[in-house]
Coordinates of C-alpha atoms and ligand atoms in Angstrom, one line a residue:
I1452 CA -17.5 -33.9 10.9
H1453 CA -15.8 -30.8 12.6
P1454 CA -18.6 -28.3 13.5
T1455 CA -16.9 -25.7 11.0
A1456 CA -17.6 -27.9 8.2
A1457 CA -21.3 -28.3 9.1
R1458 CA -21.6 -24.5 9.4
R1459 CA -22.6 -24.2 5.6
P1460 CA -23.4 -27.1 3.8
N1461 CA -21.6 -27.4 0.5
Y1462 CA -24.7 -27.2 -1.6
L1463 CA -22.9 -27.0 -5.0
T1464 CA -22.8 -30.5 -6.6
V1465 CA -21.3 -31.1 -10.0
Q1466 CA -22.9 -33.8 -11.9
S1467 CA -20.4 -35.1 -14.4
Q1468 CA -18.3 -38.2 -15.1
N1469 CA -15.4 -35.9 -14.4
T1470 CA -16.3 -35.2 -10.8
S1471 CA -17.0 -37.7 -8.0
Y1472 CA -17.7 -37.3 -4.3
S1473 CA -16.9 -39.3 -1.4
D1474 CA -17.4 -38.6 2.2
E1475 CA -13.7 -37.6 2.4
F1476 CA -12.8 -36.2 -1.1
I1477 CA -14.1 -34.3 -4.0
T1478 CA -12.1 -35.6 -6.9
S1479 CA -12.1 -34.0 -10.4
K1480 CA -10.6 -34.6 -13.7
F1481 CA -9.2 -31.5 -15.6
V1482 CA -7.6 -31.0 -18.8
N1483 CA -5.1 -28.3 -18.8
R1484 CA -5.1 -26.9 -22.3
G1485 CA -2.5 -24.5 -23.6
A1486 CA -0.3 -24.0 -26.6
S1487 CA 3.4 -24.4 -27.2
V1488 CA 5.0 -22.0 -29.7
N1489 CA 8.0 -22.4 -31.8
V1490 CA 9.4 -19.1 -32.6
S1491 CA 12.0 -19.0 -35.5
N1492 CA 12.9 -16.4 -38.0
G1493 CA 10.0 -14.3 -36.9
Q1494 CA 7.6 -17.1 -37.4
F1495 CA 5.3 -18.5 -34.7
L1496 CA 4.4 -22.1 -35.0
V1497 CA 1.7 -22.9 -32.5
T1498 CA 0.8 -26.4 -31.3
P1499 CA -2.2 -26.8 -28.9
T1500 CA -1.4 -28.8 -25.9
A1501 CA -3.4 -30.8 -23.4
Q1502 CA -2.6 -32.3 -20.2
T1503 CA -5.0 -34.3 -18.1
Y1504 CA -4.8 -34.0 -14.1
E1505 CA -7.0 -35.0 -11.4
F1506 CA -7.4 -33.0 -8.2
Q1507 CA -8.5 -34.3 -5.0
T1508 CA -9.8 -31.9 -2.4
K1509 CA -10.3 -33.0 1.3
R1510 CA -13.8 -32.0 2.1
T1511 CA -13.6 -31.6 6.0
V1512 CA -11.9 -28.2 6.7
S1513 CA -9.2 -28.1 9.2
K1514 CA -9.7 -26.6 12.5
T1515 CA -7.5 -23.6 11.8
G1516 CA -5.4 -21.1 13.9
L1517 CA -4.0 -18.0 12.7
M1518 CA -0.9 -16.8 14.5
M1519 CA 0.1 -13.4 13.5
I1520 CA 3.5 -11.9 14.0
G1521 CA 2.7 -8.3 14.8
M1522 CA -0.4 -9.1 16.3
G1523 CA -0.7 -6.0 18.2
G1524 CA -0.2 -3.7 15.5
N1525 CA -2.9 -1.9 13.2
N1526 CA -3.7 -4.9 11.1
G1527 CA -3.6 -7.5 13.6
S1528 CA -5.6 -5.8 16.2
T1529 CA -8.2 -4.8 13.5
L1530 CA -8.3 -8.3 12.4
C1531 CA -8.9 -9.7 15.9
A1532 CA -11.6 -7.0 16.6
T1533 CA -13.6 -7.4 13.5
I1534 CA -13.6 -11.2 13.9
L1535 CA -14.9 -11.0 17.2
A1536 CA -17.5 -8.3 16.2
N1537 CA -18.7 -10.9 13.4
R1538 CA -18.4 -13.8 15.6
H1539 CA -20.6 -12.2 18.5
N1540 CA -22.7 -10.2 16.1
I1541 CA -21.9 -6.9 17.6
V1542 CA -23.6 -3.8 15.9
W1543 CA -22.4 -0.4 16.8
H1544 CA -23.6 3.2 16.3
T1545 CA -21.7 5.6 14.0
K1546 CA -23.0 9.1 13.0
A1547 CA -24.6 7.6 10.1
G1548 CA -26.6 5.1 12.0
V1549 CA -26.4 1.2 13.0
Q1550 CA -23.7 -0.7 11.5
Q1551 CA -23.5 -4.4 11.2
P1552 CA -20.2 -6.3 11.1
N1553 CA -19.4 -7.9 7.7
Y1554 CA -16.8 -9.2 5.6
I1555 CA -16.8 -6.6 2.9
G1556 CA -13.4 -6.4 1.1
S1557 CA -13.0 -10.1 1.4
V1558 CA -12.8 -11.9 -2.1
L1559 CA -13.8 -15.2 -0.6
R1560 CA -16.7 -13.9 1.7
A1561 CA -17.9 -10.9 -0.4
S1562 CA -17.5 -11.8 -4.2
T1563 CA -18.9 -14.3 -6.4
V1564 CA -18.2 -16.5 -9.4
R1565 CA -20.2 -17.2 -12.5
I1566 CA -20.8 -20.8 -12.3
G1567 CA -23.1 -21.3 -15.3
T1568 CA -26.4 -20.5 -16.7
D1569 CA -29.7 -21.3 -15.1
S1570 CA -31.2 -24.3 -17.1
V1571 CA -34.8 -22.7 -17.1
T1572 CA -34.3 -18.9 -17.4
G1573 CA -30.9 -18.8 -19.3
Q1574 CA -29.7 -16.1 -16.7
D1575 CA -26.2 -16.2 -15.4
V1576 CA -25.9 -18.1 -12.0
H1577 CA -23.5 -16.7 -9.4
V1578 CA -22.3 -18.3 -6.2
P1579 CA -20.3 -16.9 -3.4
V1580 CA -16.6 -17.8 -3.9
S1581 CA -16.6 -19.4 -0.5
D1582 CA -19.3 -21.9 -1.7
V1583 CA -17.3 -23.4 -4.7
L1584 CA -15.1 -25.7 -2.1
P1585 CA -15.5 -26.2 1.5
M1586 CA -13.6 -23.2 3.2
V1587 CA -12.8 -22.1 6.7
H1588 CA -15.3 -19.4 7.9
P1589 CA -13.4 -16.5 9.2
N1590 CA -15.4 -16.5 12.6
D1591 CA -14.0 -20.0 13.3
L1592 CA -10.3 -19.0 13.0
V1593 CA -8.4 -19.4 16.4
L1594 CA -6.4 -16.2 16.8
G1595 CA -2.9 -16.0 18.5
G1596 CA 0.4 -14.7 17.9
W1597 CA 3.4 -12.6 18.9
D1598 CA 4.3 -9.0 19.1
I1599 CA 7.4 -7.1 20.4
S1600 CA 5.0 -4.6 22.0
G1601 CA 3.3 -6.1 25.1
A1602 CA 0.2 -4.1 25.1
S1603 CA -2.9 -6.4 25.6
L1604 CA -5.2 -6.7 22.4
D1605 CA -7.7 -4.3 23.8
K1606 CA -5.3 -1.6 24.4
A1607 CA -3.5 -2.4 21.1
M1608 CA -6.8 -1.8 19.3
E1609 CA -7.2 1.4 21.1
R1610 CA -3.7 2.6 20.2
A1611 CA -4.4 1.6 16.4
Q1612 CA -7.4 4.1 16.2
V1613 CA -8.9 2.5 13.4
L1614 CA -12.3 1.4 14.5
D1615 CA -15.4 3.5 15.7
Y1616 CA -15.4 4.1 19.3
D1617 CA -18.7 2.3 19.9
L1618 CA -17.2 -0.9 18.3
Q1619 CA -14.0 -0.7 20.4
R1620 CA -16.2 -0.2 23.5
Q1621 CA -18.2 -3.2 22.9
V1622 CA -15.6 -5.5 21.6
A1623 CA -12.9 -4.6 24.2
P1624 CA -13.9 -7.1 26.8
Y1625 CA -13.4 -9.8 24.2
M1626 CA -10.3 -8.4 23.0
A1627 CA -9.1 -8.4 26.7
L1628 CA -9.6 -12.2 26.9
L1629 CA -7.1 -12.7 24.0
G1630 CA -4.7 -11.1 26.5
K1631 CA -1.2 -10.0 25.5
P1632 CA 0.7 -11.4 22.3
L1633 CA 3.5 -13.8 23.0
P1634 CA 6.9 -12.2 23.4
S1635 CA 8.8 -11.9 20.3
I1636 CA 12.2 -11.5 18.9
Y1637 CA 13.6 -8.2 18.2
Y1638 CA 16.7 -7.6 16.1
P1639 CA 16.9 -3.7 16.1
D1640 CA 19.0 -3.6 12.9
F1641 CA 16.1 -5.0 10.9
I1642 CA 13.2 -2.5 11.6
A1643 CA 13.4 1.3 12.1
A1644 CA 15.1 2.7 15.2
N1645 CA 11.7 4.7 15.9
Q1646 CA 10.1 1.3 16.8
E1647 CA 12.4 0.8 19.7
A1648 CA 10.0 2.4 22.3
R1649 CA 7.4 -0.2 21.8
A1650 CA 9.7 -3.3 22.0
D1651 CA 8.8 -4.3 25.6
N1652 CA 7.9 -7.9 25.1
L1653 CA 10.8 -9.8 24.0
I1654 CA 12.1 -13.4 24.1
P1655 CA 15.5 -12.8 26.0
G1656 CA 18.9 -13.4 24.5
D1657 CA 20.5 -13.2 21.3
D1658 CA 21.1 -16.9 20.4
K1659 CA 19.1 -17.2 17.0
Q1660 CA 18.9 -21.1 17.3
A1661 CA 17.4 -20.7 20.9
H1662 CA 14.8 -18.1 19.4
L1663 CA 13.9 -20.6 16.5
E1664 CA 13.2 -23.4 19.1
H1665 CA 11.4 -20.9 21.1
I1666 CA 9.1 -20.0 18.2
R1667 CA 8.7 -23.6 17.2
A1668 CA 7.6 -24.6 20.8
D1669 CA 5.0 -21.5 20.8
I1670 CA 3.5 -23.0 17.6
R1671 CA 3.4 -26.4 18.9
K1672 CA 1.9 -25.3 22.2
F1673 CA -0.8 -23.0 20.3
K1674 CA -1.8 -26.1 18.3
E1675 CA -2.0 -28.5 21.2
D1676 CA -3.9 -25.8 23.6
N1677 CA -6.5 -25.3 20.9
Q1678 CA -6.5 -28.7 19.4
L1679 CA -5.8 -27.4 15.7
D1680 CA -5.3 -29.4 12.6
R1681 CA -3.4 -26.4 11.0
T1682 CA -2.1 -23.1 12.0
V1683 CA -1.2 -20.4 9.5
I1684 CA 1.7 -18.2 10.4
F1685 CA 1.2 -14.7 9.1
W1686 CA 3.9 -11.9 9.0
T1687 CA 1.8 -8.6 9.7
A1688 CA 4.7 -7.0 11.7
N1689 CA 6.8 -4.0 10.8
T1690 CA 8.4 -3.9 7.4
E1691 CA 12.1 -5.1 7.8
R1692 CA 15.1 -3.9 5.8
Y1693 CA 16.2 -6.3 2.9
S1694 CA 18.5 -9.1 4.0
D1695 CA 21.7 -9.4 1.9
I1696 CA 21.9 -12.6 0.1
I1697 CA 25.2 -13.9 1.1
A1698 CA 26.9 -17.0 -0.4
G1699 CA 27.3 -19.5 2.4
V1700 CA 24.9 -17.8 4.6
N1701 CA 21.4 -17.8 3.3
D1702 CA 21.7 -19.1 -0.1
T1703 CA 20.8 -22.7 0.5
A1704 CA 18.6 -24.6 3.2
D1705 CA 21.7 -26.1 4.9
N1706 CA 23.6 -22.7 5.0
L1707 CA 20.7 -21.0 6.4
L1708 CA 20.2 -23.6 9.2
A1709 CA 23.9 -23.2 9.9
A1710 CA 23.6 -19.4 10.0
I1711 CA 21.0 -19.6 12.5
K1712 CA 23.0 -21.9 14.6
S1713 CA 25.9 -19.5 14.7
S1714 CA 23.4 -16.5 15.0
H1715 CA 24.7 -14.9 11.9
S1716 CA 23.6 -11.1 11.7
E1717 CA 22.0 -11.3 8.5
V1718 CA 19.2 -13.8 9.5
S1719 CA 16.1 -11.5 10.0
P1720 CA 13.4 -12.2 12.3
S1721 CA 10.9 -12.9 9.5
T1722 CA 13.1 -15.4 8.0
L1723 CA 13.5 -17.1 11.5
F1724 CA 9.7 -17.2 11.8
A1725 CA 9.4 -18.7 8.3
V1726 CA 12.2 -21.3 9.0
A1727 CA 10.1 -22.2 12.4
A1728 CA 6.9 -22.4 10.5
I1729 CA 8.4 -24.8 7.8
L1730 CA 10.0 -27.0 10.3
E1731 CA 6.8 -27.3 12.0
G1732 CA 5.2 -28.1 8.6
E1733 CA 2.6 -25.2 8.9
P1734 CA 2.1 -22.5 6.1
F1735 CA 3.9 -19.1 6.4
V1736 CA 2.6 -16.0 4.6
N1737 CA 4.6 -12.7 4.4
G1738 CA 2.2 -9.8 4.4
A1739 CA 5.1 -7.3 4.4
P1740 CA 7.6 -6.4 1.5
Q1741 CA 11.0 -7.6 2.8
N1742 CA 12.8 -10.5 1.5
T1743 CA 12.0 -13.0 4.1
F1744 CA 12.2 -15.7 1.5
V1745 CA 15.8 -15.8 0.9
P1746 CA 16.8 -18.7 -1.4
G1747 CA 17.5 -21.0 1.6
V1748 CA 14.0 -20.6 2.8
I1749 CA 12.5 -21.7 -0.5
E1750 CA 14.9 -24.6 -0.7
L1751 CA 13.8 -25.6 2.9
A1752 CA 10.2 -25.3 2.1
E1753 CA 10.6 -27.6 -1.0
R1754 CA 12.6 -30.0 1.2
H1755 CA 9.8 -30.3 3.7
Q1756 CA 6.9 -29.7 1.3
S1757 CA 5.7 -26.9 3.5
F1758 CA 3.8 -24.1 2.2
I1759 CA 4.9 -20.5 1.8
G1760 CA 3.3 -17.4 0.3
G1761 CA 4.1 -13.6 -0.2
D1762 CA 5.0 -10.9 -0.4
D1763 CA 3.4 -7.7 0.8
L1764 CA -0.4 -7.3 1.0
K1765 CA -1.9 -5.6 -2.1
S1766 CA -4.5 -3.3 -0.6
G1767 CA -4.7 0.1 -2.3
Q1768 CA -2.5 1.9 -4.6
T1769 CA -0.9 -1.1 -6.2
K1770 CA -4.1 -2.9 -6.6
L1771 CA -5.4 0.2 -8.7
K1772 CA -2.1 0.2 -10.5
S1773 CA -2.4 -3.3 -11.5
V1774 CA -5.7 -2.8 -13.0
L1775 CA -5.2 0.7 -14.6
A1776 CA -1.8 0.0 -16.1
E1777 CA -3.2 -3.2 -17.6
F1778 CA -6.0 -1.3 -19.0
L1779 CA -3.8 1.3 -20.6
V1780 CA -1.3 -1.2 -22.2
N1781 CA -4.1 -3.5 -23.3
A1782 CA -6.1 -0.7 -24.9
G1783 CA -3.1 -0.1 -27.0
I1784 CA -2.2 3.2 -25.0
K1785 CA 1.4 3.8 -24.1
P1786 CA 2.1 4.9 -20.4
L1787 CA 5.3 6.9 -20.6
S1788 CA 5.4 7.6 -16.6
I1789 CA 3.7 6.4 -13.6
A1790 CA 4.3 8.7 -10.5
S1791 CA 3.0 7.5 -7.2
Y1792 CA 2.9 9.4 -4.1
N1793 CA 1.7 8.3 -0.6
H1794 CA 1.4 9.7 2.7
L1795 CA 0.2 8.0 5.9
G1796 CA 0.3 8.6 9.7
N1797 CA 0.0 5.1 11.2
N1798 CA 2.9 3.2 12.9
D1799 CA 3.5 1.4 9.5
G1800 CA 4.1 4.9 7.9
H1801 CA 6.5 5.7 10.8
N1802 CA 8.6 2.7 10.3
L1803 CA 8.6 3.2 6.6
S1804 CA 9.9 6.8 7.0
A1805 CA 13.4 5.1 7.8
E1806 CA 15.3 4.8 4.6
R1807 CA 16.2 1.0 4.5
Q1808 CA 12.5 0.0 5.4
F1809 CA 11.1 2.5 2.8
K1810 CA 13.7 0.7 0.2
S1811 CA 11.9 -2.7 0.9
K1812 CA 8.5 -1.0 0.1
E1813 CA 9.9 0.8 -2.9
I1814 CA 11.1 -2.4 -4.3
S1815 CA 7.9 -4.2 -3.7
K1816 CA 5.8 -1.5 -5.3
S1817 CA 8.1 -1.0 -8.4
S1818 CA 7.8 -4.3 -10.5
V1819 CA 4.0 -4.4 -10.7
V1820 CA 3.7 -3.1 -14.3
D1821 CA 6.6 -5.2 -15.7
D1822 CA 4.6 -8.0 -17.0
M1823 CA 2.2 -5.8 -18.9
V1824 CA 5.0 -3.8 -20.5
N1825 CA 6.9 -6.8 -21.3
A1826 CA 3.7 -8.4 -23.0
N1827 CA 3.5 -5.7 -25.5
R1828 CA 6.4 -5.1 -27.6
L1829 CA 4.3 -3.0 -30.2
L1830 CA 4.3 -0.2 -27.6
Y1831 CA 7.6 -0.8 -25.9
K1832 CA 10.9 -1.7 -27.5
A1833 CA 12.3 -5.2 -26.6
P1834 CA 15.8 -5.3 -24.9
A1835 CA 18.6 -5.3 -27.3
E1836 CA 19.4 -9.0 -28.0
D1837 CA 23.1 -8.3 -28.3
V1838 CA 23.7 -6.5 -25.0
K1839 CA 23.8 -8.8 -21.9
G1840 CA 21.4 -7.9 -19.1
A1841 CA 19.8 -5.1 -21.4
K1842 CA 16.4 -4.2 -20.2
G1843 CA 13.6 -3.3 -22.7
E1844 CA 11.8 0.0 -23.0
H1845 CA 9.8 0.8 -19.8
P1846 CA 7.8 3.8 -18.5
D1847 CA 9.4 5.9 -15.9
H1848 CA 8.1 4.6 -12.6
I1849 CA 8.8 6.3 -9.1
V1850 CA 7.1 5.7 -5.6
V1851 CA 7.5 8.3 -2.7
I1852 CA 6.1 7.6 0.7
K1853 CA 5.9 10.2 3.5
Y1854 CA 4.9 10.0 7.1
V1855 CA 2.2 12.6 8.1
P1856 CA 1.1 11.5 11.5
A1857 CA -2.3 13.7 11.3
V1858 CA -3.8 11.6 8.6
G1859 CA -3.4 8.4 10.9
D1860 CA -4.6 5.0 9.3
S1861 CA -6.2 6.9 6.4
K1862 CA -3.5 6.6 3.7
R1863 CA -3.6 9.0 0.8
A1864 CA -2.2 7.7 -2.5
I1865 CA -1.7 10.2 -5.4
D1866 CA -0.8 8.6 -8.8
E1867 CA -0.3 10.3 -12.2
Y1868 CA -0.3 8.3 -15.4
Y1869 CA 1.1 10.2 -18.2
S1870 CA 0.6 8.2 -21.6
E1871 CA 1.1 8.6 -25.2
I1872 CA -1.9 8.3 -27.3
F1873 CA -2.8 8.5 -31.0
C1874 CA -0.4 10.4 -33.3
G1875 CA 1.8 12.0 -30.9
G1876 CA -0.9 13.1 -28.4
R1877 CA -0.7 12.9 -24.5
S1878 CA -3.1 11.7 -22.0
T1879 CA -2.9 12.5 -18.1
I1880 CA -4.9 10.5 -15.6
N1881 CA -4.6 11.4 -12.1
I1882 CA -6.0 9.5 -9.1
F1883 CA -6.4 10.4 -5.5
N1884 CA -7.2 7.4 -3.5
E1885 CA -7.9 7.6 0.1
C1886 CA -7.6 4.2 1.8
E1887 CA -8.4 3.3 5.3
D1888 CA -5.5 1.1 5.4
S1889 CA -6.1 -1.5 8.1
L1890 CA -9.7 -1.9 7.0
L1891 CA -8.5 -2.8 3.4
A1892 CA -5.6 -5.0 4.7
T1893 CA -7.5 -7.1 7.1
P1894 CA -9.9 -8.9 4.7
L1895 CA -6.8 -9.7 2.8
I1896 CA -5.3 -11.2 5.6
L1897 CA -8.4 -13.3 6.0
D1898 CA -8.5 -14.5 2.4
L1899 CA -4.8 -15.4 2.3
T1900 CA -5.2 -17.5 5.6
I1901 CA -8.4 -19.2 4.2
L1902 CA -7.0 -20.0 0.8
T1903 CA -3.8 -21.0 2.1
E1904 CA -5.7 -23.6 4.4
L1905 CA -7.7 -24.7 1.6
L1906 CA -4.6 -25.3 -0.6
T1907 CA -3.1 -27.4 1.9
R1908 CA -6.2 -29.7 1.4
V1909 CA -5.8 -30.0 -2.5
K1910 CA -3.6 -32.7 -4.0
Y1911 CA -3.2 -33.4 -7.7
R1912 CA -1.9 -36.1 -9.9
G1913 CA -1.1 -36.7 -13.5
V1914 CA -3.3 -39.4 -15.3
D1915 CA -0.3 -41.6 -15.4
K1916 CA 0.7 -41.2 -11.6
K1917 CA -0.7 -43.4 -8.9
E1918 CA -0.2 -41.1 -5.9
F1919 CA -1.7 -37.8 -5.3
A1920 CA 1.0 -35.1 -4.5
P1921 CA 0.6 -31.7 -2.7
L1922 CA 0.8 -28.6 -4.8
Y1923 CA 4.2 -27.0 -5.2
P1924 CA 5.3 -25.1 -1.8
V1925 CA 5.2 -21.6 -3.3
L1926 CA 1.6 -20.6 -3.4
S1927 CA 1.4 -18.3 -6.3
L1928 CA -2.2 -18.8 -6.2
L1929 CA -2.4 -16.3 -3.6
S1930 CA -1.0 -13.5 -6.0
Y1931 CA -4.3 -11.6 -6.0
M1932 CA -3.8 -10.4 -2.6
L1933 CA 0.0 -9.8 -2.8
K1934 CA 1.8 -6.8 -4.1
A1935 CA 5.0 -8.6 -5.2
P1936 CA 3.9 -12.2 -5.7
L1937 CA 6.4 -15.0 -5.0
V1938 CA 6.4 -17.5 -7.6
K1939 CA 8.1 -20.7 -8.4
P1940 CA 11.7 -19.9 -9.3
G1941 CA 12.2 -19.8 -12.8
T1942 CA 8.6 -19.0 -13.6
E1943 CA 7.1 -15.6 -14.6
V1944 CA 5.4 -13.4 -12.3
V1945 CA 1.9 -12.2 -13.1
N1946 CA 0.8 -8.8 -11.9
S1947 CA -2.3 -8.3 -13.7
L1948 CA -5.2 -8.4 -11.2
N1949 CA -7.6 -9.7 -13.8
R1950 CA -5.3 -12.5 -14.6
Q1951 CA -4.7 -13.3 -10.9
R1952 CA -8.3 -13.6 -10.3
N1953 CA -8.9 -15.6 -13.4
A1954 CA -6.2 -18.1 -12.3
L1955 CA -7.9 -18.5 -8.8
E1956 CA -11.3 -18.8 -10.3
A1957 CA -10.1 -21.4 -12.9
F1958 CA -8.4 -23.4 -10.0
L1959 CA -11.3 -23.5 -7.9
K1960 CA -13.4 -24.6 -10.6
A1961 CA -11.0 -27.2 -11.9
C1962 CA -11.2 -28.8 -8.4
I1963 CA -14.8 -29.3 -8.8
G1964 CA -14.4 -30.4 -12.4
I1965 CA -15.7 -27.3 -14.2
E1966 CA -13.4 -26.1 -17.0
G1967 CA -12.8 -22.5 -18.0
S1968 CA -14.8 -19.4 -17.3
S1969 CA -16.5 -19.2 -20.7
D1970 CA -16.7 -15.5 -21.2
L1971 CA -17.0 -16.6 -24.7
L1972 CA -20.9 -17.2 -24.1
L1973 CA -20.9 -18.7 -27.5
E1974 CA -24.6 -19.8 -27.2
T1975 CA -25.5 -15.9 -27.3
R1976 CA -23.3 -15.3 -30.5
I1977 CA -24.8 -18.1 -32.8
W1978 CA -28.3 -18.9 -34.1
Ligands
NAD893 P1 1.8 -1.8 12.7 O1 3.2 -0.9 12.7 O2 0.6 -1.0 13.2 O3 2.0 -3.1 13.3 C1 3.0 -4.1 13.3 C2 3.3 -4.6 14.6 O4 4.4 -5.4 14.4 C3 3.7 -3.6 15.6 O5 2.6 -3.8 16.7 C4 5.0 -4.0 16.1 O6 5.1 -3.9 17.4 C5 5.1 -5.3 15.6 N1 6.5 -6.0 15.3 C6 7.4 -5.4 14.8 N2 8.6 -6.2 14.8 C7 8.1 -7.3 15.3 C8 8.6 -8.8 15.6 N3 10.1 -8.8 15.2 N4 7.9 -9.6 16.2 C9 6.9 -9.3 16.5 N5 6.1 -8.3 16.3 C10 6.8 -7.3 15.7 O7 1.7 -1.9 11.2 P2 0.2 -2.3 10.3 O8 -0.2 -1.1 9.7 O9 -0.6 -3.4 11.0 O10 1.3 -3.1 9.1 C11 1.7 -4.4 9.3 C12 2.5 -4.7 8.2 O11 1.9 -4.9 6.8 C13 3.7 -3.7 7.7 O12 5.0 -4.3 7.3 C14 3.2 -3.1 6.5 O13 4.1 -2.5 5.6 C15 2.3 -4.3 5.9 N6 1.3 -3.8 4.9 C16 0.3 -3.1 5.3 C17 -0.7 -2.7 4.5 C18 -2.0 -2.1 4.9 O14 -2.1 -1.8 6.1 N7 -2.8 -1.6 3.9 C19 -0.6 -3.0 3.1 C20 0.6 -3.7 2.6 C21 1.5 -4.2 3.5

């Protein structure tokens, strides 16, 4: 057994004919229950459905590396420093007293799931999410990555101005051991011109095929040097502008590979990293809003059965919005407008102050209420059936982001929800949300990495199939942590935070053969 697997024995055992354990696997039977609806002439004919699947989860966690693109940024350096603080149990002094390192803000390490009721007391029993299935402990992640800035990690942490001085002081020697990030690729057209000054750590040349091979070799070397089973490649670099989707260039896997060969100008650095990860068979997660996953990348991931997930970390304003908008609409209240203002003063804010990079963020933040609105045609008019491409009624929704250096990493988000209530009334909710940006984002990067590793170990099969197959390459189960979730083409995006969490919980439970969350609590409603 790899030492990480032994670090916390998996003490949760399911006793059922649906669940079996071997040294290598947990295998569970799961009935996927739903309903198929026939809509005709305003009538709904509903037929319950049930398909039986088996899940097989490898019990030994992989020795896992995390290679971040943008390792020397605020998120990257904060992630490294906080893992090291946890790993070496560094405590530090703040003006409020002594602070212990922890993983607060991580769904996996700091939240629980209700697993059932105590057979003696009848009380609810909750377990940490990370105990439902064997998962990598964040302290065990092997850290590495690239940055166009050559500052060593201790200096990068200092530059970020995120962590308390006393923690920085103590963790700096460990950070210095991580050294400099690997040189990266820099195509100035994709990020804001104001980033140029930090681009001093570059892979030379402008041949994109050579760049791709360089990145692939970096991944292989990192895996080999650290004897890794799995390496998650994670984009936490600056937000890029959107790439144009051009027929013959990035619309199919083959066209994209050819476009890289001919160094086409519309292939972005993030797309190149995604292609490198896919070709190396390692998962790639995009923590920024740009459209890294052009259609050619998705096709390539399908072809290689390699996992991808994105886009954009959902840390502050959007997380709250996906809760609040759902609360309003599900309460039968009609938001008429949602106006969101942000200002922030870190390097991310500086980059987003450029128009084209802001546009990427605006797009990623804008669709978050769509599914809730579309689900309620009592409040919002449906699109006209006879008008092609017509959109249904929708609240006005704007997003503004401004760069205010003074506030540093402490982003301010101001949101106004203006809604129609009973019989012509109006309600206004104003929210002022102060987020320590990188301290909210870092646990999300950890959760995404650890969940991604887990999902590479889960296979499934229909009852009539002999072989177990890996999950579909686009990991939409990561949606909870992502602002604009990437989903299987042709399927609907779920933005509701509650539904995203329920999906994750239900999936983890399905893998150990427990069905449903049973908030019904029927036993408490009957004699
Ligand atoms: P940052 O500017 O501090 O760090 C980004 C790093 O990426 C910099 O060190 C920069 O030198 C590096 N970089 C830029 N282009 C690169 C390339 N081609 N290759 C390698 N490195 C490159 O930003 P941050 O605050 O750490 O945020 C990182 C990303 O995460 C941003 O895109 C941001 O929009 C996104 N994001 C952050 C949050 C949050 O912090 N709460 C939330 C959602 C999304």
